[in-house]
Amino acid sequence: MKSPALALPRFTGAEWLFSFKAFVAAMLAVFLASWAGQPRPFWALMTAYVVANPLAGAVRSKGLFRFVGTLIGGAAAVLLVPRFANAPELLSLALALWVAACLCLSLRDRTPRAYAFMLAGYTAALIGFPSVDTPLAIFDTAVARLEEIGLGVLAATLVHSLVLPKSLSSSVIGLLDRTLGDTRAWLSDIAARRDGGADRRRVAGDITQLRLLSIHIPFDTSHLRWTADAVHAMQDGVAALTPLLAGVEDRLQALEAHAGSTANAADAAQAANAGSSEGDALPEDVRAMLDAIGPWLALTAVEAEAQLPVLRAQLAALTADAARERLADDPWARLLRVALAERLGELLDGWLHCMQLRADIDRGLAGEPMRSRSAPALSGPKLHRDMGMALWSGAAALIAILVCCAFWILTGWPMGSAAAMMAAIFCCFFAAMDDPVPAINGFLHWTVLSMPFGALYVLVLLPLVQDMWTLMAVCAPMFLIVGAYVGRPSTFGAALPFLFGVIGTLVMHDTAQADLTSFLNSMSGQLAGVFVAARVTRLMRSVGADWSARRIQRATWRELDDLARLPRSAGRAQAYLLRMLDRISLLAPRVAQAGGSVPGVPTDDALHDLRVGADLVALQGARGRLPVEATLPLQPLLDAIGDWQRARIAGRAEAIAAPPAVVLKRLDSALAALVEAYPASLPLPAEAIPAASALMGLRRNLFPQAHTPQLPVDDVDLNKENPA
């Protein structure tokens, strides 16, 4: 890692403003802690920098999570240390197990709330290990740490909320509009028959980023905090559009392919001879429908709602009686149209709902009262969880802490507590990464570089400080410049460990009695803890991007097996949809990091399993509304899909490459049974449409290259009125 250039730094106004506010908050925190008689006022200073963020809402939420985590961690230390003070081995094990358990909970959560769990873990180590020699003072130490950190949170919240606060509005609304724009672009690509691959990948990433950022909305300083329900509803609405968009795109491709392989392809051939594009292979009424959707996407919510009945009339015509004579002897084309119309109808309704929510958010930002919304009851987490890796990360933290404690106990090293503390902190900080070691080593590198500056402050400058004004004068030159580097994304990764290295030195020492020997002893303990954390993590926890990608993919296959075997409610379906979108956003960078290809992980269409899962949920929900003769083939089909997923999980190469032929056979049997159950229904009745669309979707997703199935031909009297 290269050191910063020695040229005079040039910072933007936003970077200077962030650094100034962080410095003022830190000085205010030290002043309040000193005024309150706290034993270690620099804990308050460190807290002010830890929770610092350019966005005021993020400062307030992070401060709350830090305070709650510190409260829980301090309580754990108070409970554990006195009980095991005479048994250092048991105390080490108890604190290490606490840190490991909290780290597991943190990795399981995967939202900004996880910060509270992580703090609860290593705060117990920060308070507990230094108190081993004075167990009777553990309560006073825990209360002091909590008060110091609380004052740091208070100071940071006041300064960042009152001094030119930066709202989350621009970030959240910008990301929200980008998500809508990417979705609109994908839908426009579908309507114009263009490739929308780039838009698909962006939409999944946008949704996950928005979900992680929006957790700070209730803490914002602007009217945005009143729109939290609408923003969350819009996130779910845009997420629900994703499988619909993919389904419409696939059904249009199927219609094009079918038009070129049937007797009705004569019109398409004439169009091709006339020089038309590939998209002209679609039937004329379908092309007209797509042409009407393009301009409709650009309308406002009010205008789009007014024009929706016109689009619905065109949509109904896709399967209406006008097409009966042409479709009665072609059940495959009939089912394709039914599936397309069903997905397009849901897509139009979903898009209008998102546009209406976006208009509501604008009204909320303007200060108008927001209407209450009932959030859907989701059954299951919204984000992907890997409990196995969470437990393994906790085990690595456990071993690293115990290694440091064993060395501390066996040698009687006075600063062994510092090594155990640092091992706990660094095993927690970077546990969410596939390979945390490079980040730990980078942090260690910049911490070592900060040691001369820490020594300068502890041994030379701070013993000369007499009041707050001289403290500010001593700290301002370095803290303001390094703080500006922290506010710059390109230098954040180097400036933050450098700054924390200096502040950590102040926190760990009594600046009135520090000497060179104690300083070197303390720093060697801290560096030893970081080194042990890096080595244990390298041996136990580090994995490659390709390994993580395959693990994420197997989690998807396990859920597909579950969806195929057990009926699911609407809440479970929505939660599955959100988890799948999160997995797509997790897979993309890992596949890119692995060179663009990972064996066993499909990269050509990341939405493939998402569409399969959505179709399985729809099919499970539609089974109860079908006649008995149509439901009989469904259970064998679902069992075959579940067996295929288990074969993929087991790593069988033939199952990973393609689904078995038995799945295709049972799909065609289910489609044939559905057609036979409604021999005179054009269009299909409402209770049959979801099942038909789901079966068509499964066949297209699993066997896109399969030949058109031989389905029963309707024997329909075309002169009779359609009973549907």
GROMACS .gro file of C-alpha atoms in nm, residues 348-682:
model
  335
  348LEU     CA    1  -4.832  -0.270  -1.538
  349ASP     CA    2  -5.007  -0.273  -1.200
  350GLY     CA    3  -4.675  -0.302  -1.018
  351TRP     CA    4  -4.516  -0.017  -1.213
  352LEU     CA    5  -4.813   0.212  -1.147
  353HIS     CA    6  -4.799   0.125  -0.777
  354CYS     CA    7  -4.429   0.220  -0.767
  355MET     CA    8  -4.496   0.549  -0.944
  356GLN     CA    9  -4.774   0.631  -0.698
  357LEU     CA   10  -4.543   0.555  -0.405
  358ARG     CA   11  -4.277   0.778  -0.558
  359ALA     CA   12  -4.529   1.063  -0.581
  360ASP     CA   13  -4.627   1.002  -0.216
  361ILE     CA   14  -4.261   1.029  -0.115
  362ASP     CA   15  -4.234   1.367  -0.289
  363ARG     CA   16  -4.539   1.487  -0.099
  364GLY     CA   17  -4.389   1.366   0.227
  365LEU     CA   18  -4.063   1.549   0.155
  366ALA     CA   19  -4.266   1.865   0.104
  367GLY     CA   20  -4.408   1.828   0.455
  368GLU     CA   21  -4.752   1.690   0.371
  369PRO     CA   22  -4.891   1.422   0.605
  370MET     CA   23  -4.818   1.066   0.494
  371ARG     CA   24  -5.092   0.807   0.489
  372SER     CA   25  -5.030   0.497   0.698
  373ARG     CA   26  -4.947   0.172   0.523
  374SER     CA   27  -4.967  -0.179   0.656
  375ALA     CA   28  -4.639  -0.354   0.589
  376PRO     CA   29  -4.670  -0.705   0.441
  377ALA     CA   30  -4.609  -0.983   0.691
  378LEU     CA   31  -4.287  -1.133   0.556
  379SER     CA   32  -4.202  -1.481   0.673
  380GLY     CA   33  -3.824  -1.506   0.667
  381PRO     CA   34  -3.531  -1.266   0.635
  382LYS     CA   35  -3.510  -1.012   0.354
  383LEU     CA   36  -3.136  -1.058   0.310
  384HIS     CA   37  -2.929  -1.369   0.245
  385ARG     CA   38  -2.799  -1.528   0.564
  386ASP     CA   39  -2.516  -1.776   0.587
  387MET     CA   40  -2.531  -1.911   0.940
  388GLY     CA   41  -2.255  -2.161   0.867
  389MET     CA   42  -2.004  -1.890   0.778
  390ALA     CA   43  -2.125  -1.680   1.073
  391LEU     CA   44  -2.052  -1.969   1.310
  392TRP     CA   45  -1.716  -2.032   1.148
  393SER     CA   46  -1.622  -1.664   1.180
  394GLY     CA   47  -1.723  -1.678   1.545
  395ALA     CA   48  -1.504  -1.985   1.590
  396ALA     CA   49  -1.206  -1.803   1.436
  397ALA     CA   50  -1.257  -1.511   1.678
  398LEU     CA   51  -1.284  -1.757   1.967
  399ILE     CA   52  -0.956  -1.929   1.879
  400ALA     CA   53  -0.768  -1.600   1.820
  401ILE     CA   54  -0.876  -1.459   2.157
  402LEU     CA   55  -0.790  -1.782   2.338
  403VAL     CA   56  -0.443  -1.792   2.177
  404CYS     CA   57  -0.371  -1.442   2.306
  405CYS     CA   58  -0.513  -1.524   2.649
  406ALA     CA   59  -0.307  -1.844   2.672
  407PHE     CA   60   0.013  -1.654   2.599
  408TRP     CA   61  -0.092  -1.384   2.847
  409ILE     CA   62  -0.161  -1.636   3.125
  410LEU     CA   63   0.148  -1.852   3.064
  411THR     CA   64   0.395  -1.563   3.045
  412GLY     CA   65   0.236  -1.319   3.288
  413TRP     CA   66   0.288  -1.044   3.030
  414PRO     CA   67   0.138  -0.722   3.175
  415MET     CA   68  -0.003  -0.607   2.840
  416GLY     CA   69  -0.147  -0.943   2.738
  417SER     CA   70  -0.490  -0.789   2.786
  418ALA     CA   71  -0.419  -0.548   2.498
  419ALA     CA   72  -0.343  -0.842   2.268
  420ALA     CA   73  -0.669  -1.018   2.359
  421MET     CA   74  -0.864  -0.696   2.308
  422MET     CA   75  -0.713  -0.628   1.966
  423ALA     CA   76  -0.770  -0.987   1.856
  424ALA     CA   77  -1.139  -0.952   1.947
  425ILE     CA   78  -1.174  -0.619   1.766
  426PHE     CA   79  -1.001  -0.718   1.443
  427CYS     CA   80  -1.169  -1.057   1.417
  428CYS     CA   81  -1.501  -0.872   1.437
  429PHE     CA   82  -1.429  -0.570   1.217
  430PHE     CA   83  -1.360  -0.756   0.894
  431ALA     CA   84  -1.553  -1.081   0.944
  432ALA     CA   85  -1.804  -1.001   0.668
  433MET     CA   86  -1.532  -1.027   0.400
  434ASP     CA   87  -1.452  -1.347   0.213
  435ASP     CA   88  -1.082  -1.301   0.295
  436PRO     CA   89  -1.036  -1.053   0.581
  437VAL     CA   90  -0.658  -1.095   0.599
  438PRO     CA   91  -0.558  -0.827   0.341
  439ALA     CA   92  -0.780  -0.573   0.521
  440ILE     CA   93  -0.638  -0.668   0.862
  441ASN     CA   94  -0.283  -0.643   0.728
  442GLY     CA   95  -0.361  -0.305   0.573
  443PHE     CA   96  -0.501  -0.180   0.900
  444LEU     CA   97  -0.192  -0.310   1.078
  445HIS     CA   98   0.034  -0.133   0.826
  446TRP     CA   99  -0.124   0.206   0.886
  447THR     CA  100  -0.141   0.148   1.261
  448VAL     CA  101   0.237   0.093   1.267
  449LEU     CA  102   0.287   0.413   1.067
  450SER     CA  103   0.075   0.600   1.322
  451MET     CA  104   0.291   0.489   1.617
  452PRO     CA  105   0.544   0.778   1.599
  453PHE     CA  106   0.258   1.029   1.599
  454GLY     CA  107   0.091   0.849   1.889
  455ALA     CA  108   0.417   0.856   2.081
  456LEU     CA  109   0.456   1.227   2.007
  457TYR     CA  110   0.113   1.301   2.151
  458VAL     CA  111   0.129   1.071   2.455
  459LEU     CA  112   0.490   1.136   2.559
  460VAL     CA  113   0.549   1.496   2.453
  461LEU     CA  114   0.246   1.707   2.366
  462LEU     CA  115  -0.043   1.600   2.589
  463PRO     CA  116   0.153   1.618   2.920
  464LEU     CA  117   0.198   1.989   2.838
  465VAL     CA  118  -0.174   2.053   2.781
  466GLN     CA  119  -0.330   2.270   3.051
  467ASP     CA  120  -0.682   2.338   2.922
  468MET     CA  121  -0.923   2.271   2.634
  469TRP     CA  122  -0.785   2.551   2.418
  470THR     CA  123  -0.432   2.415   2.423
  471LEU     CA  124  -0.569   2.063   2.361
  472MET     CA  125  -0.755   2.190   2.054
  473ALA     CA  126  -0.445   2.372   1.933
  474VAL     CA  127  -0.232   2.061   1.975
  475CYS     CA  128  -0.480   1.824   1.806
  476ALA     CA  129  -0.616   2.048   1.529
  477PRO     CA  130  -0.330   2.031   1.272
  478MET     CA  131  -0.316   1.654   1.243
  479PHE     CA  132  -0.678   1.569   1.323
  480LEU     CA  133  -0.824   1.815   1.073
  481ILE     CA  134  -0.599   1.704   0.786
  482VAL     CA  135  -0.634   1.331   0.852
  483GLY     CA  136  -1.008   1.379   0.906
  484ALA     CA  137  -1.036   1.532   0.559
  485TYR     CA  138  -0.863   1.224   0.418
  486VAL     CA  139  -1.117   1.010   0.607
  487GLY     CA  140  -1.397   1.202   0.434
  488ARG     CA  141  -1.250   1.122   0.091
  489PRO     CA  142  -1.359   0.776  -0.034
  490SER     CA  143  -1.032   0.710  -0.218
  491THR     CA  144  -0.819   0.758   0.098
  492PHE     CA  145  -1.070   0.643   0.361
  493GLY     CA  146  -0.916   0.295   0.391
  494ALA     CA  147  -0.572   0.434   0.481
  495ALA     CA  148  -0.667   0.746   0.679
  496LEU     CA  149  -0.912   0.576   0.914
  497PRO     CA  150  -0.668   0.317   1.060
  498PHE     CA  151  -0.400   0.588   1.084
  499LEU     CA  152  -0.635   0.816   1.278
  500PHE     CA  153  -0.761   0.533   1.500
  501GLY     CA  154  -0.403   0.429   1.566
  502VAL     CA  155  -0.329   0.770   1.713
  503ILE     CA  156  -0.658   0.796   1.903
  504GLY     CA  157  -0.627   0.437   2.027
  505THR     CA  158  -0.290   0.525   2.176
  506LEU     CA  159  -0.452   0.812   2.367
  507VAL     CA  160  -0.734   0.587   2.485
  508MET     CA  161  -0.503   0.313   2.616
  509HIS     CA  162  -0.276   0.538   2.822
  510ASP     CA  163  -0.292   0.762   3.122
  511THR     CA  164  -0.137   1.062   2.948
  512ALA     CA  165  -0.026   1.214   3.278
  513GLN     CA  166   0.191   0.914   3.375
  514ALA     CA  167   0.288   0.752   3.043
  515ASP     CA  168   0.653   0.681   2.967
  516LEU     CA  169   0.838   0.526   2.675
  517THR     CA  170   0.852   0.180   2.833
  518SER     CA  171   0.479   0.159   2.899
  519PHE     CA  172   0.410   0.302   2.554
  520LEU     CA  173   0.622   0.041   2.375
  521ASN     CA  174   0.483  -0.238   2.590
  522SER     CA  175   0.125  -0.135   2.516
  523MET     CA  176   0.185  -0.094   2.142
  524SER     CA  177   0.358  -0.431   2.122
  525GLY     CA  178   0.053  -0.588   2.287
  526GLN     CA  179  -0.182  -0.425   2.040
  527LEU     CA  180   0.029  -0.526   1.740
  528ALA     CA  181   0.057  -0.882   1.872
  529GLY     CA  182  -0.322  -0.905   1.895
  530VAL     CA  183  -0.366  -0.783   1.536
  531PHE     CA  184  -0.099  -1.027   1.417
  532VAL     CA  185  -0.268  -1.323   1.591
  533ALA     CA  186  -0.606  -1.219   1.448
  534ALA     CA  187  -0.458  -1.214   1.096
  535ARG     CA  188  -0.282  -1.551   1.130
  536VAL     CA  189  -0.578  -1.735   1.283
  537THR     CA  190  -0.811  -1.583   1.026
  538ARG     CA  191  -0.576  -1.694   0.747
  539LEU     CA  192  -0.571  -2.051   0.878
  540MET     CA  193  -0.940  -2.089   0.965
  541ARG     CA  194  -1.158  -1.835   0.795
  542SER     CA  195  -1.019  -1.700   0.467
  543VAL     CA  196  -1.202  -1.827   0.158
  544GLY     CA  197  -1.193  -1.740  -0.211
  545ALA     CA  198  -1.457  -1.549  -0.404
  546ASP     CA  199  -1.534  -1.860  -0.612
  547TRP     CA  200  -1.594  -2.067  -0.296
  548SER     CA  201  -1.833  -1.803  -0.159
  549ALA     CA  202  -2.016  -1.781  -0.491
  550ARG     CA  203  -2.076  -2.156  -0.496
  551ARG     CA  204  -2.196  -2.145  -0.135
  552ILE     CA  205  -2.445  -1.868  -0.214
  553GLN     CA  206  -2.566  -2.068  -0.514
  554ARG     CA  207  -2.619  -2.380  -0.302
  555ALA     CA  208  -2.827  -2.177  -0.057
  556THR     CA  209  -3.052  -2.084  -0.349
  557TRP     CA  210  -3.087  -2.448  -0.452
  558ARG     CA  211  -3.184  -2.545  -0.098
  559GLU     CA  212  -3.460  -2.285  -0.102
  560LEU     CA  213  -3.583  -2.402  -0.441
  561ASP     CA  214  -3.604  -2.756  -0.304
  562ASP     CA  215  -3.803  -2.623  -0.009
  563LEU     CA  216  -4.036  -2.423  -0.236
  564ALA     CA  217  -4.101  -2.727  -0.452
  565ARG     CA  218  -4.191  -2.953  -0.159
  566LEU     CA  219  -4.382  -2.724   0.076
  567PRO     CA  220  -4.664  -2.477   0.002
  568ARG     CA  221  -4.568  -2.118   0.073
  569SER     CA  222  -4.768  -1.813   0.178
  570ALA     CA  223  -4.749  -1.476   0.005
  571GLY     CA  224  -4.528  -1.345   0.286
  572ARG     CA  225  -4.279  -1.626   0.232
  573ALA     CA  226  -4.285  -1.566  -0.143
  574GLN     CA  227  -4.203  -1.196  -0.103
  575ALA     CA  228  -3.924  -1.271   0.145
  576TYR     CA  229  -3.778  -1.528  -0.096
  577LEU     CA  230  -3.789  -1.271  -0.377
  578LEU     CA  231  -3.597  -1.016  -0.169
  579ARG     CA  232  -3.338  -1.275  -0.061
  580MET     CA  233  -3.285  -1.384  -0.419
  581LEU     CA  234  -3.225  -1.027  -0.535
  582ASP     CA  235  -2.976  -0.986  -0.252
  583ARG     CA  236  -2.799  -1.305  -0.360
  584ILE     CA  237  -2.779  -1.176  -0.716
  585SER     CA  238  -2.607  -0.860  -0.590
  586LEU     CA  239  -2.371  -1.075  -0.379
  587LEU     CA  240  -2.289  -1.312  -0.664
  588ALA     CA  241  -2.205  -1.052  -0.929
  589PRO     CA  242  -1.886  -0.905  -0.769
  590ARG     CA  243  -1.765  -1.246  -0.658
  591VAL     CA  244  -1.801  -1.394  -1.005
  592ALA     CA  245  -1.620  -1.091  -1.148
  593GLN     CA  246  -1.344  -1.127  -0.889
  594ALA     CA  247  -1.308  -1.495  -0.981
  595GLY     CA  248  -1.240  -1.404  -1.344
  596GLY     CA  249  -1.595  -1.394  -1.475
  597SER     CA  250  -1.667  -1.764  -1.443
  598VAL     CA  251  -1.721  -1.997  -1.146
  599PRO     CA  252  -1.786  -2.368  -1.205
  600GLY     CA  253  -2.134  -2.456  -1.082
  601VAL     CA  254  -2.255  -2.096  -1.079
  602PRO     CA  255  -2.460  -1.974  -1.377
  603THR     CA  256  -2.336  -1.638  -1.502
  604ASP     CA  257  -2.528  -1.601  -1.827
  605ASP     CA  258  -2.857  -1.518  -1.652
  606ALA     CA  259  -2.837  -1.437  -1.281
  607LEU     CA  260  -3.218  -1.413  -1.261
  608HIS     CA  261  -3.275  -1.773  -1.370
  609ASP     CA  262  -3.325  -1.921  -1.023
  610LEU     CA  263  -3.525  -1.616  -0.916
  611ARG     CA  264  -3.777  -1.684  -1.194
  612VAL     CA  265  -3.789  -2.055  -1.113
  613GLY     CA  266  -3.862  -1.979  -0.747
  614ALA     CA  267  -4.134  -1.726  -0.836
  615ASP     CA  268  -4.301  -1.981  -1.066
  616LEU     CA  269  -4.286  -2.251  -0.797
  617VAL     CA  270  -4.451  -2.018  -0.546
  618ALA     CA  271  -4.724  -1.927  -0.797
  619LEU     CA  272  -4.784  -2.292  -0.884
  620GLN     CA  273  -4.811  -2.391  -0.518
  621GLY     CA  274  -5.060  -2.112  -0.459
  622ALA     CA  275  -5.273  -2.203  -0.763
  623ARG     CA  276  -5.304  -2.577  -0.694
  624GLY     CA  277  -5.604  -2.544  -0.465
  625ARG     CA  278  -5.812  -2.361  -0.729
  626LEU     CA  279  -5.772  -2.617  -1.008
  627PRO     CA  280  -5.994  -2.916  -1.084
  628VAL     CA  281  -5.871  -3.254  -0.967
  629GLU     CA  282  -5.770  -3.374  -1.314
  630ALA     CA  283  -5.540  -3.072  -1.354
  631THR     CA  284  -5.374  -3.110  -1.013
  632LEU     CA  285  -5.287  -3.481  -1.034
  633PRO     CA  286  -4.966  -3.431  -1.240
  634LEU     CA  287  -4.844  -3.137  -1.029
  635GLN     CA  288  -4.715  -3.330  -0.726
  636PRO     CA  289  -4.492  -3.563  -0.934
  637LEU     CA  290  -4.360  -3.254  -1.116
  638LEU     CA  291  -4.277  -3.072  -0.792
  639ASP     CA  292  -4.113  -3.383  -0.648
  640ALA     CA  293  -3.896  -3.416  -0.959
  641ILE     CA  294  -3.788  -3.051  -0.932
  642GLY     CA  295  -3.706  -3.099  -0.563
  643ASP     CA  296  -3.502  -3.413  -0.639
  644TRP     CA  297  -3.312  -3.219  -0.905
  645GLN     CA  298  -3.226  -2.942  -0.657
  646ARG     CA  299  -3.092  -3.197  -0.408
  647ALA     CA  300  -2.877  -3.346  -0.681
  648ARG     CA  301  -2.737  -2.998  -0.755
  649ILE     CA  302  -2.667  -2.942  -0.386
  650ALA     CA  303  -2.482  -3.273  -0.377
  651GLY     CA  304  -2.258  -3.144  -0.656
  652ARG     CA  305  -2.355  -3.390  -0.931
  653ALA     CA  306  -2.215  -3.246  -1.252
  654GLU     CA  307  -2.498  -3.370  -1.474
  655ALA     CA  308  -2.759  -3.208  -1.246
  656ILE     CA  309  -2.573  -2.876  -1.236
  657ALA     CA  310  -2.538  -2.870  -1.614
  658ALA     CA  311  -2.909  -2.922  -1.693
  659PRO     CA  312  -3.231  -3.048  -1.533
  660PRO     CA  313  -3.312  -3.415  -1.597
  661ALA     CA  314  -3.543  -3.520  -1.877
  662VAL     CA  315  -3.803  -3.648  -1.630
  663VAL     CA  316  -3.875  -3.287  -1.527
  664LEU     CA  317  -3.954  -3.195  -1.890
  665LYS     CA  318  -4.177  -3.500  -1.927
  666ARG     CA  319  -4.375  -3.415  -1.616
  667LEU     CA  320  -4.400  -3.049  -1.713
  668ASP     CA  321  -4.553  -3.142  -2.047
  669SER     CA  322  -4.792  -3.382  -1.871
  670ALA     CA  323  -4.904  -3.103  -1.637
  671LEU     CA  324  -4.956  -2.863  -1.929
  672ALA     CA  325  -5.155  -3.126  -2.120
  673ALA     CA  326  -5.374  -3.194  -1.816
  674LEU     CA  327  -5.442  -2.822  -1.777
  675VAL     CA  328  -5.543  -2.784  -2.143
  676GLU     CA  329  -5.770  -3.089  -2.121
  677ALA     CA  330  -5.932  -2.953  -1.803
  678TYR     CA  331  -6.050  -2.642  -1.992
  679PRO     CA  332  -6.118  -2.762  -2.347
  680ALA     CA  333  -6.357  -2.484  -2.448
  681SER     CA  334  -6.216  -2.185  -2.261
  682LEU     CA  335  -6.065  -1.906  -2.468
   0.00000   0.00000   0.00000
